[in-house]
Amino acid sequence: MSYSWPEGKRAAFVFSVDVDIESPMLWRMRGQEIRGFGELEQRRYGERVGLKRLLALQAELGIKASYYVPGYEAEQYDWILPTLQGQGHEVGLHGYYHELVNQLSPAENAEVLDKSIAVFEKQLGVTPKGYRSPAWELTQELPEQLKERGVVYDSSLMGYDHPYTVNGLTEIPVQWLLDDAIYFKFSGGGLDKWYPPSPYMVLESWLEEWEAIYETGGLFMLTVHPWVSGKGQRIRMLRRLVEEVQGRSDVWLATAQELAEHHQGSANSFEVSLTPPDTRF
Amino acid sequence: MSYSWPEGKRAAFVFSVDVDIESPMLWRMRGQEIRGFGELEQRRYGERVGLKRLLALQAELGIKASYYVPGYEAEQYDWILPTLQGQGHEVGLHGYYHELVNQLSPAENAEVLDKSIAVFEKQLGVTPKGYRSPAWELTQELPEQLKERGVVYDSSLMGYDHPYTVNGLTEIPVQWLLDDAIYFKFSGGGLDKWYPPSPYMVLESWLEEWEAIYETGGLFMLTVHPWVSGKGQRIRMLRRLVEEVQGRSDVWLATAQELAEHHQGSANSFEVSLTPPDTRF
Amino acid sequence: MSYSWPEGKRAAFVFSVDVDIESPMLWRMRGQEIRGFGELEQRRYGERVGLKRLLALQAELGIKASYYVPGYEAEQYDWILPTLQGQGHEVGLHGYYHELVNQLSPAENAEVLDKSIAVFEKQLGVTPKGYRSPAWELTQELPEQLKERGVVYDSSLMGYDHPYTVNGLTEIPVQWLLDDAIYFKFSGGGLDKWYPPSPYMVLESWLEEWEAIYETGGLFMLTVHPWVSGKGQRIRMLRRLVEEVQGRSDVWLATAQELAEHHQGSANSFEVSLTPPDTRF
Amino acid sequence: MSYSWPEGKRAAFVFSVDVDIESPMLWRMRGQEIRGFGELEQRRYGERVGLKRLLALQAELGIKASYYVPGYEAEQYDWILPTLQGQGHEVGLHGYYHELVNQLSPAENAEVLDKSIAVFEKQLGVTPKGYRSPAWELTQELPEQLKERGVVYDSSLMGYDHPYTVNGLTEIPVQWLLDDAIYFKFSGGGLDKWYPPSPYMVLESWLEEWEAIYETGGLFMLTVHPWVSGKGQRIRMLRRLVEEVQGRSDVWLATAQELAEHHQGSANSFEVSLTPPDTRF
């Protein structure tokens, strides 16, 4: 049983960007004083340089991306949301302080959603349609909470290689393998656990995954971060990857929101429900 | 002193699958509430997609595999055992909740065995002949406990490169090097310790190991997991590996149970006893 | 908006050396007895052999480097500062005991600066113009404290790919990717977290980064340590890297101090201020 | 100032083997019960298979190696010492239970030495001339303690790339980069921190290091462990490495003891003293 894509397409490719600048660090350090600026300056590079390079690359390649922006970053750097929208990219929610949703109560998660949506409405005049949870977690309540607020899809889970439906909400799945941060994010002081590999190793792995996804008719959900992949060698690697993908006419390069709309209007089912397993034994 | 394989064969290859879906996570989180569905959905992919892809690959390659299924997964997803048996694969025990046997008392291990065997007997009408312990541990009591229940071999230890005998029970050894999870399993939140390498690196390492095992007349015990290797690039890598192995006519591609039967009927000895060393010093 | 280099140059390359011998270990072990000499001897190799090999390599390549020397090492091994100066290299500050500045109070950081500067003045007769903080951290007070003492630039942050200005002080940025220690530093006893990769992997990654930096007109700030890169295979790798860089006539190979002087005399702005984010939420 | 090797030789190569079977695990688990046999069986492979393969490889290559054997292993597996000696290899001390010497008092270290030497004297009739400390640590007292017992060299430190003298005792240095365990040792249960790389990566790194050591006239001290490198792909890799080294006639392939004798009879100095740095600040 394979997934049905729009007429003439056999696989899909989404270029997504999680615009985490300072917020994950602030969340980690909440209530503590930050005395060192090493990691902060490294992260702020993402706003100063990295994000602009990603936008330039996408313009050069003629590709529309899906950007997920924490409310805090959108307020702090208020050129971001209007610029992304102005260049035709999709913008979606990504927490306020990049909070881990499974560490918050349902009421707290609702509050974070409301606060973040208010930023988007104020800056863009529209309610975002897409949601990607920080660190790719989801609670049982979130699908309902998202639907109540007009959000039409989530993009945080890995239960299939193509769109599916989770507690009645469309899911545009992600994949750790295709996230830049697990390879390239490196901060000192023991924060990170390994050295960055050569970008050729990652490109080799991603192209091999792309062959497999193309073959099986799935979705290649690329996820990058401005402070990680907005740097030199990675921009070059991303160019090569996208050019390879664009070389095949039966690939659907689209935003996550376009995929969600297709999913909702198609005969594809793939429904699952988020039921917690019994751990009392 | 080298191991004697059936007439005309100089080395053996077993394709084994440890069907861990949710159980290792439930065991790790027992007594705690699971509020996030990130890892769970990633694991459930193993049942929804990965296991089916592995079965399709094995059918394509004409190979019979040895599947080890925790009792919990077999009950939760009751299509699994009958389907595996129906397609001619071997099915063996793998704990109930993927419990670590060296953390349980002998009585608790006996209880887990009885509970798991009951699931197999109910769903398949037969008692399994093979056992692979979760996380590849074994206690001193287990060989006897397994024999008492009609199990004829264990496949969890690494004391030789070919079948041997442990406390009177046949052992079909495994090897960390040839396990997919140590390379490719990746969950977020700091659970995992490294990024997945390119599948070409792993294939290179496995093919080199295969050359050495072929040369020395040993057993290549491949072990994969549906949620890890049931994904795109790894299916392609496994196809290449098996095709290489199948290219030599003097290789015995068989199930672990077939190897155990050969061992028991052969003149091979290689007996060891599990005696605990003295750590009071 | 791109960075303006001196006439005829489109990118810059600095070969920097952080001369940490024992001091980071002493800082880590302060107040404790050191009974084992394994790590100490490994580090002392840096002074006995590694530093001399780096100097020989730079002489062979005809390149002037920027050396940052902790006060403790300068006092302990008093041939170092005069020799570096005598061979035309730049020497700058690097803490006294390689102290982490964000773990010290402003008064303690001032004391460390004074104590270190005194060593330089005594041994060289001049006040150093450059500062690189141990472990690449910086507090909000340090730029002012450095300026008060006649230091004209810092080289510890990652906010841009080229020189910029931080709280009124010139910043010559570094980059984790281009640091030898994150790849090659390896001490036993669980101190380090991964095995050293092949130097070919690192060279491949660095050359790819070099292409990107050359293309975008940035700064390639190489950082090495005598006890890490003063060993065999890495000297060979560094030779290949620098020869590649020297192959292009429009690259400015210079010291960090020369870059700082250019920055101060140019129309480049790129000013940022170190303001701590609010973490009370 | 370069090291002087015997007439006609410009670099040296030692094939050393640390025969750790169970002892490091017993030391780690001392006072605790071992209920699981997973790691034990993996280690015992070293005695059952790995050690024999290393001996066969060395015989095939016509090379004499330096073996360091913990007293516990020598007593437990009493074929080891006589066999090694019988095949012309050097045998040296390596602790009794693979104790970490910097965690023992001087009196305890003396007791371990006496107990280990007694095993060697009983089984071989001679006092060993060489010592390699477990985990490559050394205390300030050990050189004197070793000399008092007739031991003429230590092989545990990394202060030079060639023999030197430490507190009056000859030192034949080791190097983490050239140790098999940091790459290939892998036990489950979170004990190890990374996956084994392809042996081709390690061979590439070692051959590059070999070029550098050959060029600079140093010592390539290879160190392997029977349970780690006595397995398939690594035996093949070691064969390639040694054949490469043997291809040059001006390389001295010798035992560590032969190197120590050369050092003592030569004009080479390179004396250092193990003085603990002051950590009260």
PDB file of C-alpha atoms in Angstrom, chain B residues 43-252:
ATOM      1  CA  ARG B  43       9.291   2.900  17.079  1.00  0.00           C
ATOM      2  CA  ARG B  44       5.795   2.164  15.809  1.00  0.00           C
ATOM      3  CA  TYR B  45       7.102   2.802  12.303  1.00  0.00           C
ATOM      4  CA  GLY B  46       8.845  -0.537  12.791  1.00  0.00           C
ATOM      5  CA  GLU B  47       5.530  -2.376  12.896  1.00  0.00           C
ATOM      6  CA  ARG B  48       3.673  -0.198  10.369  1.00  0.00           C
ATOM      7  CA  VAL B  49       6.355  -0.085   7.676  1.00  0.00           C
ATOM      8  CA  GLY B  50       9.764  -1.470   8.618  1.00  0.00           C
ATOM      9  CA  LEU B  51       8.818  -5.069   9.301  1.00  0.00           C
ATOM     10  CA  LYS B  52       6.923  -5.281   6.021  1.00  0.00           C
ATOM     11  CA  ARG B  53       9.882  -3.949   4.085  1.00  0.00           C
ATOM     12  CA  LEU B  54      12.204  -6.487   5.667  1.00  0.00           C
ATOM     13  CA  LEU B  55       9.789  -9.288   4.771  1.00  0.00           C
ATOM     14  CA  ALA B  56       9.570  -8.002   1.198  1.00  0.00           C
ATOM     15  CA  LEU B  57      13.340  -7.847   0.927  1.00  0.00           C
ATOM     16  CA  GLN B  58      13.771 -11.376   2.215  1.00  0.00           C
ATOM     17  CA  ALA B  59      11.130 -12.650  -0.197  1.00  0.00           C
ATOM     18  CA  GLU B  60      12.883 -10.878  -3.069  1.00  0.00           C
ATOM     19  CA  LEU B  61      16.208 -12.424  -2.057  1.00  0.00           C
ATOM     20  CA  GLY B  62      14.695 -15.868  -1.372  1.00  0.00           C
ATOM     21  CA  ILE B  63      16.086 -16.014   2.143  1.00  0.00           C
ATOM     22  CA  LYS B  64      14.624 -17.408   5.386  1.00  0.00           C
ATOM     23  CA  ALA B  65      15.338 -15.340   8.463  1.00  0.00           C
ATOM     24  CA  SER B  66      15.307 -15.845  12.232  1.00  0.00           C
ATOM     25  CA  TYR B  67      12.935 -13.445  13.951  1.00  0.00           C
ATOM     26  CA  TYR B  68      12.986 -12.911  17.738  1.00  0.00           C
ATOM     27  CA  VAL B  69       9.788 -11.338  19.042  1.00  0.00           C
ATOM     28  CA  PRO B  70       9.114  -9.985  22.565  1.00  0.00           C
ATOM     29  CA  GLY B  71       5.865 -11.371  23.995  1.00  0.00           C
ATOM     30  CA  TYR B  72       4.453  -7.880  24.403  1.00  0.00           C
ATOM     31  CA  GLU B  73       4.868  -7.026  20.704  1.00  0.00           C
ATOM     32  CA  ALA B  74       3.384 -10.376  19.671  1.00  0.00           C
ATOM     33  CA  GLU B  75       0.257  -9.717  21.731  1.00  0.00           C
ATOM     34  CA  GLN B  76      -0.015  -6.064  20.800  1.00  0.00           C
ATOM     35  CA  TYR B  77       0.393  -6.722  17.080  1.00  0.00           C
ATOM     36  CA  ASP B  78      -1.072 -10.173  16.656  1.00  0.00           C
ATOM     37  CA  TRP B  79      -0.507 -10.351  12.917  1.00  0.00           C
ATOM     38  CA  ILE B  80       3.220 -10.607  13.412  1.00  0.00           C
ATOM     39  CA  LEU B  81       3.838 -14.172  14.618  1.00  0.00           C
ATOM     40  CA  PRO B  82       1.400 -15.882  12.228  1.00  0.00           C
ATOM     41  CA  THR B  83       2.715 -13.856   9.268  1.00  0.00           C
ATOM     42  CA  LEU B  84       6.338 -14.648  10.009  1.00  0.00           C
ATOM     43  CA  GLN B  85       5.546 -18.326  10.408  1.00  0.00           C
ATOM     44  CA  GLY B  86       3.370 -18.288   7.305  1.00  0.00           C
ATOM     45  CA  GLN B  87       6.227 -16.971   5.184  1.00  0.00           C
ATOM     46  CA  GLY B  88       8.526 -19.733   6.388  1.00  0.00           C
ATOM     47  CA  HIS B  89      10.703 -17.733   8.768  1.00  0.00           C
ATOM     48  CA  GLU B  90      11.864 -18.949  12.127  1.00  0.00           C
ATOM     49  CA  VAL B  91      10.338 -17.269  15.191  1.00  0.00           C
ATOM     50  CA  GLY B  92      12.025 -17.287  18.592  1.00  0.00           C
ATOM     51  CA  LEU B  93      11.706 -15.784  22.058  1.00  0.00           C
ATOM     52  CA  HIS B  94      13.030 -12.347  22.999  1.00  0.00           C
ATOM     53  CA  GLY B  95      11.679 -11.571  26.481  1.00  0.00           C
ATOM     54  CA  TYR B  96       8.227 -10.210  27.195  1.00  0.00           C
ATOM     55  CA  TYR B  97       8.962  -6.523  27.812  1.00  0.00           C
ATOM     56  CA  HIS B  98      12.553  -6.822  26.512  1.00  0.00           C
ATOM     57  CA  GLU B  99      13.670  -7.205  30.156  1.00  0.00           C
ATOM     58  CA  LEU B 100      17.386  -7.210  30.963  1.00  0.00           C
ATOM     59  CA  VAL B 101      17.898 -10.695  32.354  1.00  0.00           C
ATOM     60  CA  ASN B 102      20.815  -9.811  34.614  1.00  0.00           C
ATOM     61  CA  GLN B 103      18.579  -7.340  36.437  1.00  0.00           C
ATOM     62  CA  LEU B 104      15.948  -9.985  37.201  1.00  0.00           C
ATOM     63  CA  SER B 105      16.034 -12.800  39.743  1.00  0.00           C
ATOM     64  CA  PRO B 106      16.033 -16.388  38.451  1.00  0.00           C
ATOM     65  CA  ALA B 107      12.362 -16.684  39.426  1.00  0.00           C
ATOM     66  CA  GLU B 108      11.483 -13.534  37.516  1.00  0.00           C
ATOM     67  CA  ASN B 109      13.343 -14.755  34.443  1.00  0.00           C
ATOM     68  CA  ALA B 110      11.414 -18.028  34.615  1.00  0.00           C
ATOM     69  CA  GLU B 111       8.151 -16.121  34.809  1.00  0.00           C
ATOM     70  CA  VAL B 112       9.060 -14.007  31.765  1.00  0.00           C
ATOM     71  CA  LEU B 113       9.889 -17.163  29.814  1.00  0.00           C
ATOM     72  CA  ASP B 114       6.609 -18.853  30.724  1.00  0.00           C
ATOM     73  CA  LYS B 115       4.573 -15.776  29.869  1.00  0.00           C
ATOM     74  CA  SER B 116       6.303 -15.358  26.507  1.00  0.00           C
ATOM     75  CA  ILE B 117       6.105 -19.005  25.558  1.00  0.00           C
ATOM     76  CA  ALA B 118       2.378 -18.959  26.321  1.00  0.00           C
ATOM     77  CA  VAL B 119       1.892 -16.204  23.731  1.00  0.00           C
ATOM     78  CA  PHE B 120       3.761 -18.202  21.072  1.00  0.00           C
ATOM     79  CA  GLU B 121       1.849 -21.392  21.876  1.00  0.00           C
ATOM     80  CA  LYS B 122      -1.489 -19.602  21.725  1.00  0.00           C
ATOM     81  CA  GLN B 123      -0.797 -17.826  18.445  1.00  0.00           C
ATOM     82  CA  LEU B 124       1.202 -20.513  16.640  1.00  0.00           C
ATOM     83  CA  GLY B 125       0.335 -23.783  18.347  1.00  0.00           C
ATOM     84  CA  VAL B 126       4.012 -24.621  18.839  1.00  0.00           C
ATOM     85  CA  THR B 127       6.724 -23.992  21.409  1.00  0.00           C
ATOM     86  CA  PRO B 128       9.601 -21.899  20.069  1.00  0.00           C
ATOM     87  CA  LYS B 129      12.952 -23.650  19.758  1.00  0.00           C
ATOM     88  CA  GLY B 130      15.112 -20.549  19.853  1.00  0.00           C
ATOM     89  CA  TYR B 131      15.864 -17.813  22.361  1.00  0.00           C
ATOM     90  CA  ARG B 132      17.669 -14.520  22.007  1.00  0.00           C
ATOM     91  CA  SER B 133      17.996 -12.487  25.169  1.00  0.00           C
ATOM     92  CA  PRO B 134      17.144  -8.782  25.176  1.00  0.00           C
ATOM     93  CA  ALA B 135      20.320  -6.697  24.920  1.00  0.00           C
ATOM     94  CA  TRP B 136      22.325  -9.925  24.555  1.00  0.00           C
ATOM     95  CA  GLU B 137      22.827 -10.770  28.213  1.00  0.00           C
ATOM     96  CA  LEU B 138      22.643 -14.203  29.826  1.00  0.00           C
ATOM     97  CA  THR B 139      22.578 -15.369  33.415  1.00  0.00           C
ATOM     98  CA  GLN B 140      24.052 -18.577  34.750  1.00  0.00           C
ATOM     99  CA  GLU B 141      20.605 -20.077  35.320  1.00  0.00           C
ATOM    100  CA  LEU B 142      19.100 -19.344  31.908  1.00  0.00           C
ATOM    101  CA  PRO B 143      20.556 -22.248  29.889  1.00  0.00           C
ATOM    102  CA  GLU B 144      18.956 -24.725  32.272  1.00  0.00           C
ATOM    103  CA  GLN B 145      15.685 -22.767  32.414  1.00  0.00           C
ATOM    104  CA  LEU B 146      15.558 -22.716  28.621  1.00  0.00           C
ATOM    105  CA  LYS B 147      16.244 -26.440  28.242  1.00  0.00           C
ATOM    106  CA  GLU B 148      13.498 -27.254  30.770  1.00  0.00           C
ATOM    107  CA  ARG B 149      11.047 -25.442  28.528  1.00  0.00           C
ATOM    108  CA  GLY B 150      12.022 -27.181  25.295  1.00  0.00           C
ATOM    109  CA  VAL B 151      14.162 -24.396  23.905  1.00  0.00           C
ATOM    110  CA  VAL B 152      17.117 -25.927  22.062  1.00  0.00           C
ATOM    111  CA  TYR B 153      19.424 -22.955  21.554  1.00  0.00           C
ATOM    112  CA  ASP B 154      20.323 -19.489  22.724  1.00  0.00           C
ATOM    113  CA  SER B 155      21.633 -16.731  20.454  1.00  0.00           C
ATOM    114  CA  SER B 156      23.010 -13.957  22.677  1.00  0.00           C
ATOM    115  CA  LEU B 157      26.703 -14.474  23.401  1.00  0.00           C
ATOM    116  CA  MET B 158      30.011 -13.756  21.664  1.00  0.00           C
ATOM    117  CA  GLY B 159      32.420 -16.398  22.937  1.00  0.00           C
ATOM    118  CA  TYR B 160      33.219 -17.830  19.477  1.00  0.00           C
ATOM    119  CA  ASP B 161      32.697 -16.922  15.830  1.00  0.00           C
ATOM    120  CA  HIS B 162      30.686 -20.107  15.244  1.00  0.00           C
ATOM    121  CA  PRO B 163      28.182 -22.256  17.169  1.00  0.00           C
ATOM    122  CA  TYR B 164      29.306 -23.599  20.517  1.00  0.00           C
ATOM    123  CA  THR B 165      27.831 -25.053  23.690  1.00  0.00           C
ATOM    124  CA  VAL B 166      27.158 -23.154  26.896  1.00  0.00           C
ATOM    125  CA  ASN B 167      26.195 -25.047  30.045  1.00  0.00           C
ATOM    126  CA  GLY B 168      24.907 -27.814  27.803  1.00  0.00           C
ATOM    127  CA  LEU B 169      22.807 -25.509  25.599  1.00  0.00           C
ATOM    128  CA  THR B 170      23.698 -24.761  21.983  1.00  0.00           C
ATOM    129  CA  GLU B 171      24.824 -21.193  21.452  1.00  0.00           C
ATOM    130  CA  ILE B 172      24.508 -19.490  18.042  1.00  0.00           C
ATOM    131  CA  PRO B 173      26.662 -16.423  18.662  1.00  0.00           C
ATOM    132  CA  VAL B 174      25.989 -12.793  17.827  1.00  0.00           C
ATOM    133  CA  GLN B 175      28.372  -9.874  17.347  1.00  0.00           C
ATOM    134  CA  TRP B 176      27.971  -6.174  18.179  1.00  0.00           C
ATOM    135  CA  LEU B 177      29.814  -5.209  15.010  1.00  0.00           C
ATOM    136  CA  LEU B 178      27.042  -6.777  12.952  1.00  0.00           C
ATOM    137  CA  ASP B 179      24.106  -5.182  14.761  1.00  0.00           C
ATOM    138  CA  ASP B 180      22.361  -2.330  12.969  1.00  0.00           C
ATOM    139  CA  ALA B 181      21.277  -0.477  16.113  1.00  0.00           C
ATOM    140  CA  ILE B 182      24.739   0.434  17.347  1.00  0.00           C
ATOM    141  CA  TYR B 183      25.216   2.474  14.178  1.00  0.00           C
ATOM    142  CA  PHE B 184      21.794   3.666  13.099  1.00  0.00           C
ATOM    143  CA  LYS B 185      19.427   3.880  16.069  1.00  0.00           C
ATOM    144  CA  PHE B 186      18.923   7.547  16.757  1.00  0.00           C
ATOM    145  CA  SER B 187      16.381   9.136  19.060  1.00  0.00           C
ATOM    146  CA  GLY B 188      16.543  12.729  20.163  1.00  0.00           C
ATOM    147  CA  GLY B 189      16.681  14.262  23.608  1.00  0.00           C
ATOM    148  CA  GLY B 190      20.165  12.970  24.320  1.00  0.00           C
ATOM    149  CA  LEU B 191      19.033   9.330  24.280  1.00  0.00           C
ATOM    150  CA  ASP B 192      21.549   8.397  21.652  1.00  0.00           C
ATOM    151  CA  LYS B 193      25.219   9.096  21.674  1.00  0.00           C
ATOM    152  CA  TRP B 194      26.259   9.619  18.058  1.00  0.00           C
ATOM    153  CA  TYR B 195      24.969  10.461  14.633  1.00  0.00           C
ATOM    154  CA  PRO B 196      24.210   7.718  12.133  1.00  0.00           C
ATOM    155  CA  PRO B 197      27.127   7.097   9.765  1.00  0.00           C
ATOM    156  CA  SER B 198      26.739   6.795   6.035  1.00  0.00           C
ATOM    157  CA  PRO B 199      25.400   3.331   5.187  1.00  0.00           C
ATOM    158  CA  TYR B 200      28.386   2.975   2.861  1.00  0.00           C
ATOM    159  CA  MET B 201      30.706   3.044   5.872  1.00  0.00           C
ATOM    160  CA  VAL B 202      28.767   0.268   7.559  1.00  0.00           C
ATOM    161  CA  LEU B 203      28.550  -1.779   4.370  1.00  0.00           C
ATOM    162  CA  GLU B 204      32.309  -1.432   3.891  1.00  0.00           C
ATOM    163  CA  SER B 205      32.929  -2.617   7.442  1.00  0.00           C
ATOM    164  CA  TRP B 206      30.485  -5.513   7.167  1.00  0.00           C
ATOM    165  CA  LEU B 207      31.856  -6.694   3.834  1.00  0.00           C
ATOM    166  CA  GLU B 208      35.364  -6.656   5.260  1.00  0.00           C
ATOM    167  CA  GLU B 209      34.138  -8.668   8.231  1.00  0.00           C
ATOM    168  CA  TRP B 210      32.398 -11.016   5.847  1.00  0.00           C
ATOM    169  CA  GLU B 211      35.662 -11.625   3.984  1.00  0.00           C
ATOM    170  CA  ALA B 212      37.356 -12.485   7.253  1.00  0.00           C
ATOM    171  CA  ILE B 213      34.561 -14.767   8.417  1.00  0.00           C
ATOM    172  CA  TYR B 214      34.445 -16.517   5.069  1.00  0.00           C
ATOM    173  CA  GLU B 215      38.202 -16.993   5.160  1.00  0.00           C
ATOM    174  CA  THR B 216      38.185 -18.466   8.674  1.00  0.00           C
ATOM    175  CA  GLY B 217      35.021 -20.531   8.273  1.00  0.00           C
ATOM    176  CA  GLY B 218      32.836 -18.737  10.788  1.00  0.00           C
ATOM    177  CA  LEU B 219      29.302 -17.457  11.132  1.00  0.00           C
ATOM    178  CA  PHE B 220      28.146 -14.010  10.019  1.00  0.00           C
ATOM    179  CA  MET B 221      25.179 -13.318  12.301  1.00  0.00           C
ATOM    180  CA  LEU B 222      23.486 -10.214  10.964  1.00  0.00           C
ATOM    181  CA  THR B 223      21.017  -8.602  13.367  1.00  0.00           C
ATOM    182  CA  VAL B 224      18.609  -5.851  12.384  1.00  0.00           C
ATOM    183  CA  HIS B 225      15.584  -4.125  13.892  1.00  0.00           C
ATOM    184  CA  PRO B 226      12.460  -3.179  11.903  1.00  0.00           C
ATOM    185  CA  TRP B 227      12.304   0.415  13.184  1.00  0.00           C
ATOM    186  CA  VAL B 228      16.003   0.933  12.453  1.00  0.00           C
ATOM    187  CA  SER B 229      16.765  -0.996   9.263  1.00  0.00           C
ATOM    188  CA  GLY B 230      13.274  -1.021   7.838  1.00  0.00           C
ATOM    189  CA  LYS B 231      14.032   2.480   6.554  1.00  0.00           C
ATOM    190  CA  GLY B 232      15.131   3.498   3.082  1.00  0.00           C
ATOM    191  CA  GLN B 233      18.893   3.537   2.797  1.00  0.00           C
ATOM    192  CA  ARG B 234      19.344   0.505   5.036  1.00  0.00           C
ATOM    193  CA  ILE B 235      17.106  -1.763   2.992  1.00  0.00           C
ATOM    194  CA  ARG B 236      19.305  -0.923   0.012  1.00  0.00           C
ATOM    195  CA  MET B 237      22.436  -1.655   2.020  1.00  0.00           C
ATOM    196  CA  LEU B 238      21.091  -5.008   3.239  1.00  0.00           C
ATOM    197  CA  ARG B 239      20.244  -6.009  -0.327  1.00  0.00           C
ATOM    198  CA  ARG B 240      23.827  -5.346  -1.409  1.00  0.00           C
ATOM    199  CA  LEU B 241      25.233  -7.268   1.543  1.00  0.00           C
ATOM    200  CA  VAL B 242      23.102 -10.363   1.002  1.00  0.00           C
ATOM    201  CA  GLU B 243      23.674 -10.375  -2.755  1.00  0.00           C
ATOM    202  CA  GLU B 244      27.395 -10.385  -2.087  1.00  0.00           C
ATOM    203  CA  VAL B 245      27.041 -13.304   0.319  1.00  0.00           C
ATOM    204  CA  GLN B 246      24.799 -15.211  -2.087  1.00  0.00           C
ATOM    205  CA  GLY B 247      27.451 -14.866  -4.771  1.00  0.00           C
ATOM    206  CA  ARG B 248      29.462 -17.706  -3.235  1.00  0.00           C
ATOM    207  CA  SER B 249      28.078 -21.201  -3.508  1.00  0.00           C
ATOM    208  CA  ASP B 250      29.962 -22.576  -0.509  1.00  0.00           C
ATOM    209  CA  VAL B 251      28.131 -20.345   1.984  1.00  0.00           C
ATOM    210  CA  TRP B 252      25.354 -21.786   4.087  1.00  0.00           C
TER     211      TRP B 252
END
